[in-house]
PDB file of C-alpha atoms in Angstrom:
ATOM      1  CA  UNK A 259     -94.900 128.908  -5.655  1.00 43.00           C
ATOM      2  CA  UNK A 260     -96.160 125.674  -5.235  1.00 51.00           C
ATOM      3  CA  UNK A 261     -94.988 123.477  -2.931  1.00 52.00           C
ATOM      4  CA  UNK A 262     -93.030 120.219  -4.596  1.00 72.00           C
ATOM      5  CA  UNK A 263     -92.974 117.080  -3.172  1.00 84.00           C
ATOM      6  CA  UNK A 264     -90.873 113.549  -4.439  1.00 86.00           C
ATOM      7  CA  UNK A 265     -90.052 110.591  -4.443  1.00 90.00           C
ATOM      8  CA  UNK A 266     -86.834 109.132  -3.534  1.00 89.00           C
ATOM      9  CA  UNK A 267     -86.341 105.822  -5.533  1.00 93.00           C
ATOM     10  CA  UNK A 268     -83.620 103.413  -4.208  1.00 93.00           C
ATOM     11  CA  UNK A 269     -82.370 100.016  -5.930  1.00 93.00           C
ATOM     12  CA  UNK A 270     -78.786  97.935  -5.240  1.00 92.00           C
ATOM     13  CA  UNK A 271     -77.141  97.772  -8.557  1.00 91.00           C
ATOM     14  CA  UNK A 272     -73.490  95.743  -9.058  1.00 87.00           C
ATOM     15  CA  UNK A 273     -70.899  98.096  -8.634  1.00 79.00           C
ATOM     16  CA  UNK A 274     -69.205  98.152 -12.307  1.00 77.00           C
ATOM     17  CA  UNK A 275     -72.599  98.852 -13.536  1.00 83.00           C
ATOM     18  CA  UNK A 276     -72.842 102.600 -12.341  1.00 80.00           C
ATOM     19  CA  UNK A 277     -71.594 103.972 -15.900  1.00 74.00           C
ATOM     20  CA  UNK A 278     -74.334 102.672 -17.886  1.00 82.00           C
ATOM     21  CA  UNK A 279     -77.170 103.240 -15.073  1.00 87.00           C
ATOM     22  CA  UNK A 280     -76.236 106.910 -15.794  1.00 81.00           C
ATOM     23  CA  UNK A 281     -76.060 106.876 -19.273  1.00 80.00           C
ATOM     24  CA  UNK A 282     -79.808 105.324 -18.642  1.00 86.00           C
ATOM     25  CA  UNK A 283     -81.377 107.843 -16.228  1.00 86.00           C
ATOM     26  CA  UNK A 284     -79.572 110.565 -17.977  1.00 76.00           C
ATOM     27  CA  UNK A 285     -81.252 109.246 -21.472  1.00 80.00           C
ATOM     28  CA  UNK A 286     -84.616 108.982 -19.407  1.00 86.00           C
ATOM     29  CA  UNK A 287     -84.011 113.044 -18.549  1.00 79.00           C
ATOM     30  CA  UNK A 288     -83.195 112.660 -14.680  1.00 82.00           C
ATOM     31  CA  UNK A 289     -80.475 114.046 -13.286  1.00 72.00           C
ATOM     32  CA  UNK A 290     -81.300 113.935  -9.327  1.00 74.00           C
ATOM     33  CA  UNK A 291     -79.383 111.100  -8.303  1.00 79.00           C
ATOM     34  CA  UNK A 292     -76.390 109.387  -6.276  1.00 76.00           C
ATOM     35  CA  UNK A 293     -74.681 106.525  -6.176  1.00 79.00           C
ATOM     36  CA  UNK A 294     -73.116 105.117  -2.545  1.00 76.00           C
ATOM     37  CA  UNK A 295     -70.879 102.118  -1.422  1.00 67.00           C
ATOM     38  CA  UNK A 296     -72.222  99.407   1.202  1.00 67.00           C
ATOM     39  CA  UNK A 297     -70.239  99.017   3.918  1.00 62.00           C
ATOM     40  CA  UNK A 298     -70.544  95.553   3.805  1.00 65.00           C
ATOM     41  CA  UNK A 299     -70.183  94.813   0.445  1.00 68.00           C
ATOM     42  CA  UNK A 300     -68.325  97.052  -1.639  1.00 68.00           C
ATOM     43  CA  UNK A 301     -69.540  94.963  -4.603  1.00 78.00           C
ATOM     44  CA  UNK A 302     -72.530  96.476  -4.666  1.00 84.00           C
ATOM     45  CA  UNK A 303     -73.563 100.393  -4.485  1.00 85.00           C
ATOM     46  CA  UNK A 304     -77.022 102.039  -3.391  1.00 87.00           C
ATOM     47  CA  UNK A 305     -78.300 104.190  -6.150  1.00 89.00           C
ATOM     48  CA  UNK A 306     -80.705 106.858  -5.122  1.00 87.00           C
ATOM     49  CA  UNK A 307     -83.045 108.946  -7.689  1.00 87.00           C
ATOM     50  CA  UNK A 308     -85.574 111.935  -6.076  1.00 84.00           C
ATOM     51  CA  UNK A 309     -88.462 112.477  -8.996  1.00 87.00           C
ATOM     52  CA  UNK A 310     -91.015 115.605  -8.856  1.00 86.00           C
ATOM     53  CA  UNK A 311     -94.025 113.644  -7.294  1.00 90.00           C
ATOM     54  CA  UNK A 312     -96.214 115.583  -9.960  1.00 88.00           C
ATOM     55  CA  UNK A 313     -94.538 114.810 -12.859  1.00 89.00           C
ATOM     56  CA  UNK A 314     -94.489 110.744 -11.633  1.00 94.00           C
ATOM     57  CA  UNK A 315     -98.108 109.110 -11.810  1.00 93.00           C
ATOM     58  CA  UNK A 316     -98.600 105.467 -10.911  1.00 94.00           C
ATOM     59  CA  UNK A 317     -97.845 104.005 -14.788  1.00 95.00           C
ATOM     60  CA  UNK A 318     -94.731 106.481 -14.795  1.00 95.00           C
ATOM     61  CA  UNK A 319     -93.302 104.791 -12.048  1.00 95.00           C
ATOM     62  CA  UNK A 320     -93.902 101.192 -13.532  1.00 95.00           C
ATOM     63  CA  UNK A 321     -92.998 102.161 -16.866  1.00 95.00           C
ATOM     64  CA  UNK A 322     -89.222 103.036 -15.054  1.00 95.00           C
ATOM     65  CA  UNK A 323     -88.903  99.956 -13.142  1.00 95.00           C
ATOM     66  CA  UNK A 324     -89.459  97.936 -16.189  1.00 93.00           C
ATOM     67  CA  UNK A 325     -86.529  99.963 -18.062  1.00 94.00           C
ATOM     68  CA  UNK A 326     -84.122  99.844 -15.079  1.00 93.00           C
ATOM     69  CA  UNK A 327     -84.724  96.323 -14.612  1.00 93.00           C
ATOM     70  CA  UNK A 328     -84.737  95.270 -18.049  1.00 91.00           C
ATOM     71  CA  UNK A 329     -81.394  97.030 -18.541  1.00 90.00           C
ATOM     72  CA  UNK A 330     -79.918  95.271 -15.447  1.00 89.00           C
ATOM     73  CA  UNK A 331     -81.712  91.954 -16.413  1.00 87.00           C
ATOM     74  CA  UNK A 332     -79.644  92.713 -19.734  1.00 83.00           C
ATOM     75  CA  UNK A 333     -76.209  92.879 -17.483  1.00 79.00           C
ATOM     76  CA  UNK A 334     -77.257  89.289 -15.650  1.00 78.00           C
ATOM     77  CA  UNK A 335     -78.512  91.236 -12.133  1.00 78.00           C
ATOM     78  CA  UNK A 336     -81.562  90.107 -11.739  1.00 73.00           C
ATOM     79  CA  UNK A 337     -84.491  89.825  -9.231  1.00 66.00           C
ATOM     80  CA  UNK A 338     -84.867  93.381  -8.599  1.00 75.00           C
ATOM     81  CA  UNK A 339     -86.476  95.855  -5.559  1.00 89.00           C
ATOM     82  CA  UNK A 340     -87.190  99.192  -5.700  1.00 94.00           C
ATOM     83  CA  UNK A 341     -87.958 101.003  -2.740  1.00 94.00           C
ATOM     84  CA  UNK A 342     -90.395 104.674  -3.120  1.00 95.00           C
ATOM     85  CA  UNK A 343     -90.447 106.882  -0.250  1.00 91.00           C
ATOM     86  CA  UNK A 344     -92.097 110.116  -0.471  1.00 90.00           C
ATOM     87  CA  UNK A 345     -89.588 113.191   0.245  1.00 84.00           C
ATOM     88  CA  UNK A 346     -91.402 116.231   1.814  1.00 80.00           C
ATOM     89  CA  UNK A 347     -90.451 119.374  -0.227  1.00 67.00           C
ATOM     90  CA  UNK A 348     -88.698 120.636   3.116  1.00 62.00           C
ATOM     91  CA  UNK A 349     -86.687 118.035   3.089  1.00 68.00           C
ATOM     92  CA  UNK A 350     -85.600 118.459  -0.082  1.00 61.00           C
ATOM     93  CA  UNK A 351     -82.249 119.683   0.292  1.00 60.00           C
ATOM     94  CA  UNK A 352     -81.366 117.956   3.715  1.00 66.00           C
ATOM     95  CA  UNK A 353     -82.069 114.761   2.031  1.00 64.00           C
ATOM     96  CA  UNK A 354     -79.731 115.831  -0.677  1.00 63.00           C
ATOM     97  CA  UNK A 355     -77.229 117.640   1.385  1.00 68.00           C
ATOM     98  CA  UNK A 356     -75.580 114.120   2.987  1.00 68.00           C
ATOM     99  CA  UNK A 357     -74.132 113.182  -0.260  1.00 66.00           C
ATOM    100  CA  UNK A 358     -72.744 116.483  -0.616  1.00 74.00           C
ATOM    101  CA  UNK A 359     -68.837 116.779   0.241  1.00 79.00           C
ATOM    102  CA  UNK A 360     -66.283 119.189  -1.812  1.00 86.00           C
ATOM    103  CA  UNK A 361     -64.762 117.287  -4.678  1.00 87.00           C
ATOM    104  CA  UNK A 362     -61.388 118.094  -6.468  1.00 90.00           C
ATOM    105  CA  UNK A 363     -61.782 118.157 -10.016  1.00 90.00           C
ATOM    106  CA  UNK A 364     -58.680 117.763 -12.072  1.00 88.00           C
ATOM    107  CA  UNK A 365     -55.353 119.756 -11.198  1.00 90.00           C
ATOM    108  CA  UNK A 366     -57.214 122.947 -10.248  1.00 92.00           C
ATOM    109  CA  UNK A 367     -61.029 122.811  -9.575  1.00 94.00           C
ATOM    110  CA  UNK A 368     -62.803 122.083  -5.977  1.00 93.00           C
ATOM    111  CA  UNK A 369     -66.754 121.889  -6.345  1.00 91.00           C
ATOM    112  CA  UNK A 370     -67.767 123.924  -3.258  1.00 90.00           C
ATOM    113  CA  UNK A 371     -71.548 122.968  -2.091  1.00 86.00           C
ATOM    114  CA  UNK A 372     -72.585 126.715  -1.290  1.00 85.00           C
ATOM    115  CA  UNK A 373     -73.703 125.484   2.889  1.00 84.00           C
ATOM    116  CA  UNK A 374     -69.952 123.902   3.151  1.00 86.00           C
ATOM    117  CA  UNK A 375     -67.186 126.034   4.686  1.00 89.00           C
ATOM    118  CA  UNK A 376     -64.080 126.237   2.267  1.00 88.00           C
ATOM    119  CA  UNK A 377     -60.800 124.554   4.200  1.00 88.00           C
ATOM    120  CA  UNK A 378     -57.943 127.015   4.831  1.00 88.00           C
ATOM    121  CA  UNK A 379     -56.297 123.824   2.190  1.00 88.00           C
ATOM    122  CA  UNK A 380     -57.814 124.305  -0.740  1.00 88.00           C
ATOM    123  CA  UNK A 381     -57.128 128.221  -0.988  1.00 87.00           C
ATOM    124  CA  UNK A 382     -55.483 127.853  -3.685  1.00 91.00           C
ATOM    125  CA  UNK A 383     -57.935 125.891  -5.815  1.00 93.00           C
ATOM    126  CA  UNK A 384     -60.152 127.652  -8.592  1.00 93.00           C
ATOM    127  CA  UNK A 385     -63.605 127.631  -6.824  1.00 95.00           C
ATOM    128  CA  UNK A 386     -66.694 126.635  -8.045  1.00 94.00           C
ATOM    129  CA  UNK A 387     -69.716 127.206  -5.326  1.00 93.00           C
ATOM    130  CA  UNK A 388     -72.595 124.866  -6.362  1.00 88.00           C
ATOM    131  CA  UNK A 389     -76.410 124.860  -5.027  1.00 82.00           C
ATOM    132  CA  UNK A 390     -77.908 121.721  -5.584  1.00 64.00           C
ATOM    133  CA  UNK A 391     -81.111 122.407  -5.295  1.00 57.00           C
ATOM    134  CA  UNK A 392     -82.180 121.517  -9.073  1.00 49.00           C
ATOM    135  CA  UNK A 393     -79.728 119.288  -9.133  1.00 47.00           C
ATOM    136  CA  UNK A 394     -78.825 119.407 -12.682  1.00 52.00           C
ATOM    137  CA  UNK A 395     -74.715 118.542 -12.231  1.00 55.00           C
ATOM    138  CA  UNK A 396     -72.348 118.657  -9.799  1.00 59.00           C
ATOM    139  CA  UNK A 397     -68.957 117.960 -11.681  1.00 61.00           C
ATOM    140  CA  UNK A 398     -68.905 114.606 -10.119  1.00 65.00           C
ATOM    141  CA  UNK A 399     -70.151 112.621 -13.716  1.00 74.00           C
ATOM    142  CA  UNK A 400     -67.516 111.527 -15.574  1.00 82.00           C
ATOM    143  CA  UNK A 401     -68.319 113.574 -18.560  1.00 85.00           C
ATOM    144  CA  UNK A 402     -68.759 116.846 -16.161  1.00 88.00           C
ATOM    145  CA  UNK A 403     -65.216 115.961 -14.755  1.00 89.00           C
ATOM    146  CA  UNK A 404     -63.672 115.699 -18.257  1.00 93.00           C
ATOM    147  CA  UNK A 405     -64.642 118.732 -19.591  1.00 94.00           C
ATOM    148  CA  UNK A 406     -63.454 120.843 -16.626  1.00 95.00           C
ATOM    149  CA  UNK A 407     -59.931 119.153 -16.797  1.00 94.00           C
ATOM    150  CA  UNK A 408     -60.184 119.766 -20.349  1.00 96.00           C
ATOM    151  CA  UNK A 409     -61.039 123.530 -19.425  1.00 96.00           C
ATOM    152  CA  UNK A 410     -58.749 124.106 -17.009  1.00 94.00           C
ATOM    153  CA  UNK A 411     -55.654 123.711 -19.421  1.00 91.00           C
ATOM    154  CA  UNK A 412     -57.027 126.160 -21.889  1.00 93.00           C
ATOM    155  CA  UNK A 413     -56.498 129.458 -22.194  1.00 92.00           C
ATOM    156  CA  UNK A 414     -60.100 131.607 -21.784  1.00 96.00           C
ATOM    157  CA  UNK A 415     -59.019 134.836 -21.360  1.00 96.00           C
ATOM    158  CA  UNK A 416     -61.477 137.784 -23.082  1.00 95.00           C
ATOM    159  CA  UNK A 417     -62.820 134.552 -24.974  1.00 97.00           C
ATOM    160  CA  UNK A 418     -66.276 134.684 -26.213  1.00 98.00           C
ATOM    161  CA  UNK A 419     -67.993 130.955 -24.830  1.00 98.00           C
ATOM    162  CA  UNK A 420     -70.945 129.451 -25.429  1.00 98.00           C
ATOM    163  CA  UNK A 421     -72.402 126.094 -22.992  1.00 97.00           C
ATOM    164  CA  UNK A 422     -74.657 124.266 -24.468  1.00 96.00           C
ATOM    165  CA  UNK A 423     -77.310 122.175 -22.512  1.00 91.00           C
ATOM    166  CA  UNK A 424     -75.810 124.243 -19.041  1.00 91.00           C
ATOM    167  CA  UNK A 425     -77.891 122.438 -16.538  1.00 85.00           C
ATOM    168  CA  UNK A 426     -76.455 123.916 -13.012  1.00 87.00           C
ATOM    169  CA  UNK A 427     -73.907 125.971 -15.041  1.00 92.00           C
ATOM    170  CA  UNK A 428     -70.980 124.612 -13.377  1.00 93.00           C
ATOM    171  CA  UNK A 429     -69.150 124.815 -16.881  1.00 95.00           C
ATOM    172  CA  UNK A 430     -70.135 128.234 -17.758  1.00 97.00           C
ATOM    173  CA  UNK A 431     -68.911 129.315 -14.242  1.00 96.00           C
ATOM    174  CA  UNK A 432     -65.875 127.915 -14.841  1.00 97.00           C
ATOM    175  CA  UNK A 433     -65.376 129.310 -18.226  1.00 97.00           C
ATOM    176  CA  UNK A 434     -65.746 133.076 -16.408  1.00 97.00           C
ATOM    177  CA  UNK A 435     -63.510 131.894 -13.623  1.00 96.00           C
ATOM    178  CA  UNK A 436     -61.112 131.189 -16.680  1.00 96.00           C
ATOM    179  CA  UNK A 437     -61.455 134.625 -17.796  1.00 96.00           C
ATOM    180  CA  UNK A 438     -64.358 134.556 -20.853  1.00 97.00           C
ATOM    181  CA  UNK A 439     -65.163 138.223 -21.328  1.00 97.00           C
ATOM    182  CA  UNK A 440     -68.978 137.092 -22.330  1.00 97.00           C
ATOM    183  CA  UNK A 441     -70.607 133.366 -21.492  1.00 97.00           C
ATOM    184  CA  UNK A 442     -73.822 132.341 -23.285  1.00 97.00           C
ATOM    185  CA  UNK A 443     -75.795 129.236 -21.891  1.00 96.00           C
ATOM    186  CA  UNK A 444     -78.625 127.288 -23.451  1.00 95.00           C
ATOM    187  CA  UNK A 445     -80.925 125.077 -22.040  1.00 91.00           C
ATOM    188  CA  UNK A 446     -84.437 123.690 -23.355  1.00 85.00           C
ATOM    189  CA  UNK A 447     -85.596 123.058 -19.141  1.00 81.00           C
ATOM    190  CA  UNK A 448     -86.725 126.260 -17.770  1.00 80.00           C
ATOM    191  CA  UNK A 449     -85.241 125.240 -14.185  1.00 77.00           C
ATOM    192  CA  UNK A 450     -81.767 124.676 -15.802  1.00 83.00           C
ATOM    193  CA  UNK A 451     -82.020 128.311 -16.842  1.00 89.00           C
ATOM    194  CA  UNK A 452     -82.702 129.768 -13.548  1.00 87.00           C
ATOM    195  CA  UNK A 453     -80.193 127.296 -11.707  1.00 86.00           C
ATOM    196  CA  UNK A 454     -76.957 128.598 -14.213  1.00 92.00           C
ATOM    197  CA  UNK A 455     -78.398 132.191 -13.276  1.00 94.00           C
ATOM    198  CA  UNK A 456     -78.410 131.053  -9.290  1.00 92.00           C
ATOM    199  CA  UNK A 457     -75.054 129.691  -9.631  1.00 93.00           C
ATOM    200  CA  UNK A 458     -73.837 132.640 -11.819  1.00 95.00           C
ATOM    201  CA  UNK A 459     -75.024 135.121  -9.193  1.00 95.00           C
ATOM    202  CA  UNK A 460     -73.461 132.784  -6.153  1.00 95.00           C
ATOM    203  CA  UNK A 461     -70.246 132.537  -7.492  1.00 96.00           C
ATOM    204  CA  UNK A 462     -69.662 136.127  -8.993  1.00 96.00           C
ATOM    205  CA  UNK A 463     -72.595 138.387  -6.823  1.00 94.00           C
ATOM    206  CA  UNK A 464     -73.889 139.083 -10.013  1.00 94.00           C
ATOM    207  CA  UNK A 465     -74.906 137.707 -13.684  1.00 92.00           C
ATOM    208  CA  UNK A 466     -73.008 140.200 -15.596  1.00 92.00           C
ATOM    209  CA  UNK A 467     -71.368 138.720 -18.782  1.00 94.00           C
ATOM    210  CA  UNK A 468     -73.772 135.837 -18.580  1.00 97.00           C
ATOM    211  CA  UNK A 469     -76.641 135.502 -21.263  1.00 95.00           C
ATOM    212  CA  UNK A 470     -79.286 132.512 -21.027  1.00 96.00           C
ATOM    213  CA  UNK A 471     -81.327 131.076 -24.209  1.00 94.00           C
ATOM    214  CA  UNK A 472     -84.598 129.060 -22.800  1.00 92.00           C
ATOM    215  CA  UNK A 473     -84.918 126.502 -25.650  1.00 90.00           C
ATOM    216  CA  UNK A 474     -83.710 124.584 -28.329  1.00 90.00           C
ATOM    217  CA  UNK A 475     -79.951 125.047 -29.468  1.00 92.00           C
ATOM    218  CA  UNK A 476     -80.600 124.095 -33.414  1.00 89.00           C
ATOM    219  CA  UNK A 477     -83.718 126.601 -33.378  1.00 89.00           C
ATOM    220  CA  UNK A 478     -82.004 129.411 -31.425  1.00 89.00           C
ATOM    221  CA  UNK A 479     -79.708 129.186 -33.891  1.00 87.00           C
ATOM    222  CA  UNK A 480     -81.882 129.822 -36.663  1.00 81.00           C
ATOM    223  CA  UNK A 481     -82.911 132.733 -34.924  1.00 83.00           C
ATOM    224  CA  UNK A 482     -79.739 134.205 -35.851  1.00 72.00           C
ATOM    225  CA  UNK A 483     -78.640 134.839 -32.075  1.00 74.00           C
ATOM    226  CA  UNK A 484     -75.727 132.661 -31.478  1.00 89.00           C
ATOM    227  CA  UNK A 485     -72.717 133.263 -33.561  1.00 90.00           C
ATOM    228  CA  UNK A 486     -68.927 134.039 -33.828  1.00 94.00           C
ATOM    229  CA  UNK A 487     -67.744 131.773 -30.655  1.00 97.00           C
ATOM    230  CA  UNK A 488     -64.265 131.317 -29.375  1.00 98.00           C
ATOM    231  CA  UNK A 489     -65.431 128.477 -27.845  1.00 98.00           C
ATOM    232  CA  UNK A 490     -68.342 126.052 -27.350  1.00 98.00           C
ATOM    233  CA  UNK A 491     -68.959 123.692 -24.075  1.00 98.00           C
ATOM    234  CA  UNK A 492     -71.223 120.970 -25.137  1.00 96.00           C
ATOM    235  CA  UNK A 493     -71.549 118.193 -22.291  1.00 92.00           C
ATOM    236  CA  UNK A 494     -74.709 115.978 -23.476  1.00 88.00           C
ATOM    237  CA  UNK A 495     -75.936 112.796 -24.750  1.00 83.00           C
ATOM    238  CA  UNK A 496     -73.838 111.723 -27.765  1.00 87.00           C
ATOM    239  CA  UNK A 497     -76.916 111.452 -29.602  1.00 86.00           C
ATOM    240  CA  UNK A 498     -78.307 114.932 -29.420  1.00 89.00           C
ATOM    241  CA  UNK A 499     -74.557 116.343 -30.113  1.00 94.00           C
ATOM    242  CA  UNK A 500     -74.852 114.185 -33.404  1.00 93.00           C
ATOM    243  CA  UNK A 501     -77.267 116.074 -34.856  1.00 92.00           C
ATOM    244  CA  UNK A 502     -75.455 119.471 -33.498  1.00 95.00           C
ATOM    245  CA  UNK A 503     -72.595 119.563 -34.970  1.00 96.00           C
ATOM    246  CA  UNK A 504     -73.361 121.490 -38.328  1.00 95.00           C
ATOM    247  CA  UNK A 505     -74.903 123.860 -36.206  1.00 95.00           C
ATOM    248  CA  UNK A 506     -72.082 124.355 -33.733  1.00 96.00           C
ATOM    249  CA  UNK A 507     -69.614 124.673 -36.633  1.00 96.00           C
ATOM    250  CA  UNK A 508     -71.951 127.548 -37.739  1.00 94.00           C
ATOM    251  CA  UNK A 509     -71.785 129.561 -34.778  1.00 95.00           C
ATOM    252  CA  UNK A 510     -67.588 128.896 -34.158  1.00 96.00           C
ATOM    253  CA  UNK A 511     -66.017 131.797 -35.529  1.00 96.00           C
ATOM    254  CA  UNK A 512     -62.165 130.815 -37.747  1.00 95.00           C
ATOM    255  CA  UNK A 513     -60.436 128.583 -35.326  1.00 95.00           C
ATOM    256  CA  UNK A 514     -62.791 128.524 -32.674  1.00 97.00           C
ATOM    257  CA  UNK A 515     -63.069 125.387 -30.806  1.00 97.00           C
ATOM    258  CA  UNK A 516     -65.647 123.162 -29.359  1.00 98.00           C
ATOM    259  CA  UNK A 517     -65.568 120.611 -26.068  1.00 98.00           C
ATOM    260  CA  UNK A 518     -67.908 117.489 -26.359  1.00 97.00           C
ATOM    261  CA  UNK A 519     -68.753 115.491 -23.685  1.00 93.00           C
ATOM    262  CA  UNK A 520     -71.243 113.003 -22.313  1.00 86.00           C
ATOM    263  CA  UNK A 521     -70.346 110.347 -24.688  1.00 90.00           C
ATOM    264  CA  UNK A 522     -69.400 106.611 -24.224  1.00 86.00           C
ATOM    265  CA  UNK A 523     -66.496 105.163 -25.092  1.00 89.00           C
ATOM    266  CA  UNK A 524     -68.105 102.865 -27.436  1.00 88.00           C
ATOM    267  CA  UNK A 525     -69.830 106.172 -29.541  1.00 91.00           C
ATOM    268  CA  UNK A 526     -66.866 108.271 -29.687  1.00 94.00           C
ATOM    269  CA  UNK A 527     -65.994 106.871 -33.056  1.00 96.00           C
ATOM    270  CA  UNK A 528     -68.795 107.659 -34.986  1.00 96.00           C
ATOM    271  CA  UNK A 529     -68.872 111.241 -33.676  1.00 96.00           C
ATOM    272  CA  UNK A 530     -65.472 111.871 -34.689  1.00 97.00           C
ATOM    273  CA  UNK A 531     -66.127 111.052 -38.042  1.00 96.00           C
ATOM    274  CA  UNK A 532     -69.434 113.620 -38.232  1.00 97.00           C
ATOM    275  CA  UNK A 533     -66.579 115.915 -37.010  1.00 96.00           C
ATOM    276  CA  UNK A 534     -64.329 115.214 -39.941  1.00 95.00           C
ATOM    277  CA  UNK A 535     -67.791 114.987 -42.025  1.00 95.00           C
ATOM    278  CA  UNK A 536     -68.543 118.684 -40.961  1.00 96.00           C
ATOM    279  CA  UNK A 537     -64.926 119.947 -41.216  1.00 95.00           C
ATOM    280  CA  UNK A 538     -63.949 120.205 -38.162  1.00 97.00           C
ATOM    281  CA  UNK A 539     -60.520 119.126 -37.225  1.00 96.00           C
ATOM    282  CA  UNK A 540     -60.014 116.430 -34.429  1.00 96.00           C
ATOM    283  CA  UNK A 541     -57.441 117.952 -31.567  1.00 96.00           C
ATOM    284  CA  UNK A 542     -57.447 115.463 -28.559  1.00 96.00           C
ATOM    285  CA  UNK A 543     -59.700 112.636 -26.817  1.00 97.00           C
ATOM    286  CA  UNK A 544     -59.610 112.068 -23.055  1.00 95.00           C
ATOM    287  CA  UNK A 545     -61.637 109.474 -21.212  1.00 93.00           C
ATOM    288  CA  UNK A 546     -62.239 108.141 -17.629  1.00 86.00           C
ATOM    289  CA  UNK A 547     -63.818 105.300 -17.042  1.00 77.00           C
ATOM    290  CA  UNK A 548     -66.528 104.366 -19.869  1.00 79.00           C
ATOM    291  CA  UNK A 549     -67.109 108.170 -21.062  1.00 87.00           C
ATOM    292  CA  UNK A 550     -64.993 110.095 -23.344  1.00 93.00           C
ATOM    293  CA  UNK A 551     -64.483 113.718 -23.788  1.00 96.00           C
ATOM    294  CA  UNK A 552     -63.224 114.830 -27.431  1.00 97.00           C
ATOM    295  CA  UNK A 553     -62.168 118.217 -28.558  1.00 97.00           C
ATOM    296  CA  UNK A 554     -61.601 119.964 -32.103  1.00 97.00           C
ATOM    297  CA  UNK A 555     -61.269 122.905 -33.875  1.00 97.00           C
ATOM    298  CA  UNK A 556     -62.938 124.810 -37.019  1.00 95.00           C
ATOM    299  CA  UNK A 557     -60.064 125.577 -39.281  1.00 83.00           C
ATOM    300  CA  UNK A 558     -59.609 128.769 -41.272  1.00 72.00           C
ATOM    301  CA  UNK A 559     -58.361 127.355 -44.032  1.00 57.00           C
ATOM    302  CA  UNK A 560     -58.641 123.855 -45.237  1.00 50.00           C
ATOM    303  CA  UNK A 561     -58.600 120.911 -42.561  1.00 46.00           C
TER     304      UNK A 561
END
């Protein structure tokens, strides 16, 4: 394998505006990023970003700081720096592995980076060992942490669950922790694919009752392969769950129900009413800070 090199982008941003500067790099299709508090000024945080060197030429890099900058320019912060550093590919995970600590998620979750040692006081917690090294969610996003609470208060027992857009495949791990008897994940990023499988395999030994789709939910689906769920995980932008939904009523089975999250506050309306529009009945709405996480059900009969 090649080796990978990157850059490690870093820009001060206000602190209230740490929602939408993930809604924005999340939009733009990164996902390798963190977010820390100055010392000195608690006002502000640090936001760091590592991007594939490769995949970043010279009018890639200029073509983000005009976005990020615009969008900040947009929220009156203005005069802008951006600092690039390159990141040696064996530094990779030691750069990434400082703003790594294990993080409680709801009443029952801890998020276990696999290096850390678990403390004799979280025994008890439902454990959920994470590799970062494709970095593609960590359960410490809003929307990630609202679907696991949402999770952990549902019953998944011999359940048949399907994750859409898996990334790291911290929620299809969870779902088997939970007791699914079978967990299907989809992803359309190759690496997404083979980090659900490495997380699979580090939290169970093994990837038995785990199936990954490489590709596109809407034309997997026409491929006939996903059907008859008890229960569908969908945590991605509001606008690509939009144009799911027909599809993900398709594959529920009678009462089945579906978890969406990764959506704003302010775009939670219009996909409940696609819900209602595709018959599927509304059953609760949870947020935290600007991101909401809304969950409903395919009736047998009518809704």
């Amino acid at each position: 394998m090649a080796i990978k090199d990157w850059y490690k982008v870093t820009f001060l941003i206000e602190s209230d505006l740490e929602e939408i500067i993930i809604w924005q790099l999340n939009e733009l299709g990164i996902f390798s990023f963190s977010f820390e508090y100055l010392i000195k000024n608690e006002s502000k945080k640090e936001v760091n970003i590592w991007l594939p060197i490769d995949a970043w030429d010279e009018s890639s890099r200029i073509g983000f700081e005009k976005i990020i900058s615009k969008l900040l320019n947009i929220n009156n912060q203005h005069n802008q720096f951006f600092d690039w550093n390159i990141i040696k590919e064996e530094d990779w995970l030691n750069s990434w592995k400082k703003y790594w600590s294990p993080e409680l998620v709801g009443n029952n979750f801890l998020i276990l980076p696999c290096w850390i040692n678990l403390d004799e006081k979280f025994k008890d917690k439902q454990i959920i060992k994470i590799d970062p090294g494709a970095a593609f969610g960590t359960g410490s996003h809003p929307s990630t942490y609202l679907c696991l609470e949402k999770m952990e208060n549902i019953s998944f027992s011999d359940k048949k669950v399907l994750d859409i857009g898996s990334g790291s495949g911290i929620l299809s791990v969870a779902a088997r922790l939970l007791g699914a008897k079978e967990v299907c994940a989809v992803d359309n990023d190759y690496l997404a694919i083979n980090s659900t499988n490495s997380n699979f395999q580090l939290n169970f030994g093994n990837s038995n009752n785990l199936n990954t789709y490489l590709g596109s939910f809407n034309e997997l689906i026409l491929q006939n392969q996903l059907k008859q769920f008890d229960f569908v995980l969908c945590n991605i932008l509001a606008e690509v769950i939009k144009e799911m939904i027909p599809n993900i009523y398709n594959c529920l089975r009678n009462d089945g129900e579906v978890i969406f999250s990764g959506i704003l506050n302010s775009q939670k309306d219009e996909i409940i009413k696609i819900l209602i529009q595709n018959d599927l009945k509304l059953l609760g709405v949870s947020t935290r800070k600007d991101w909401a996480c809304i969950s409903a059900q395919k009736a047998s009969g009518p809704i």
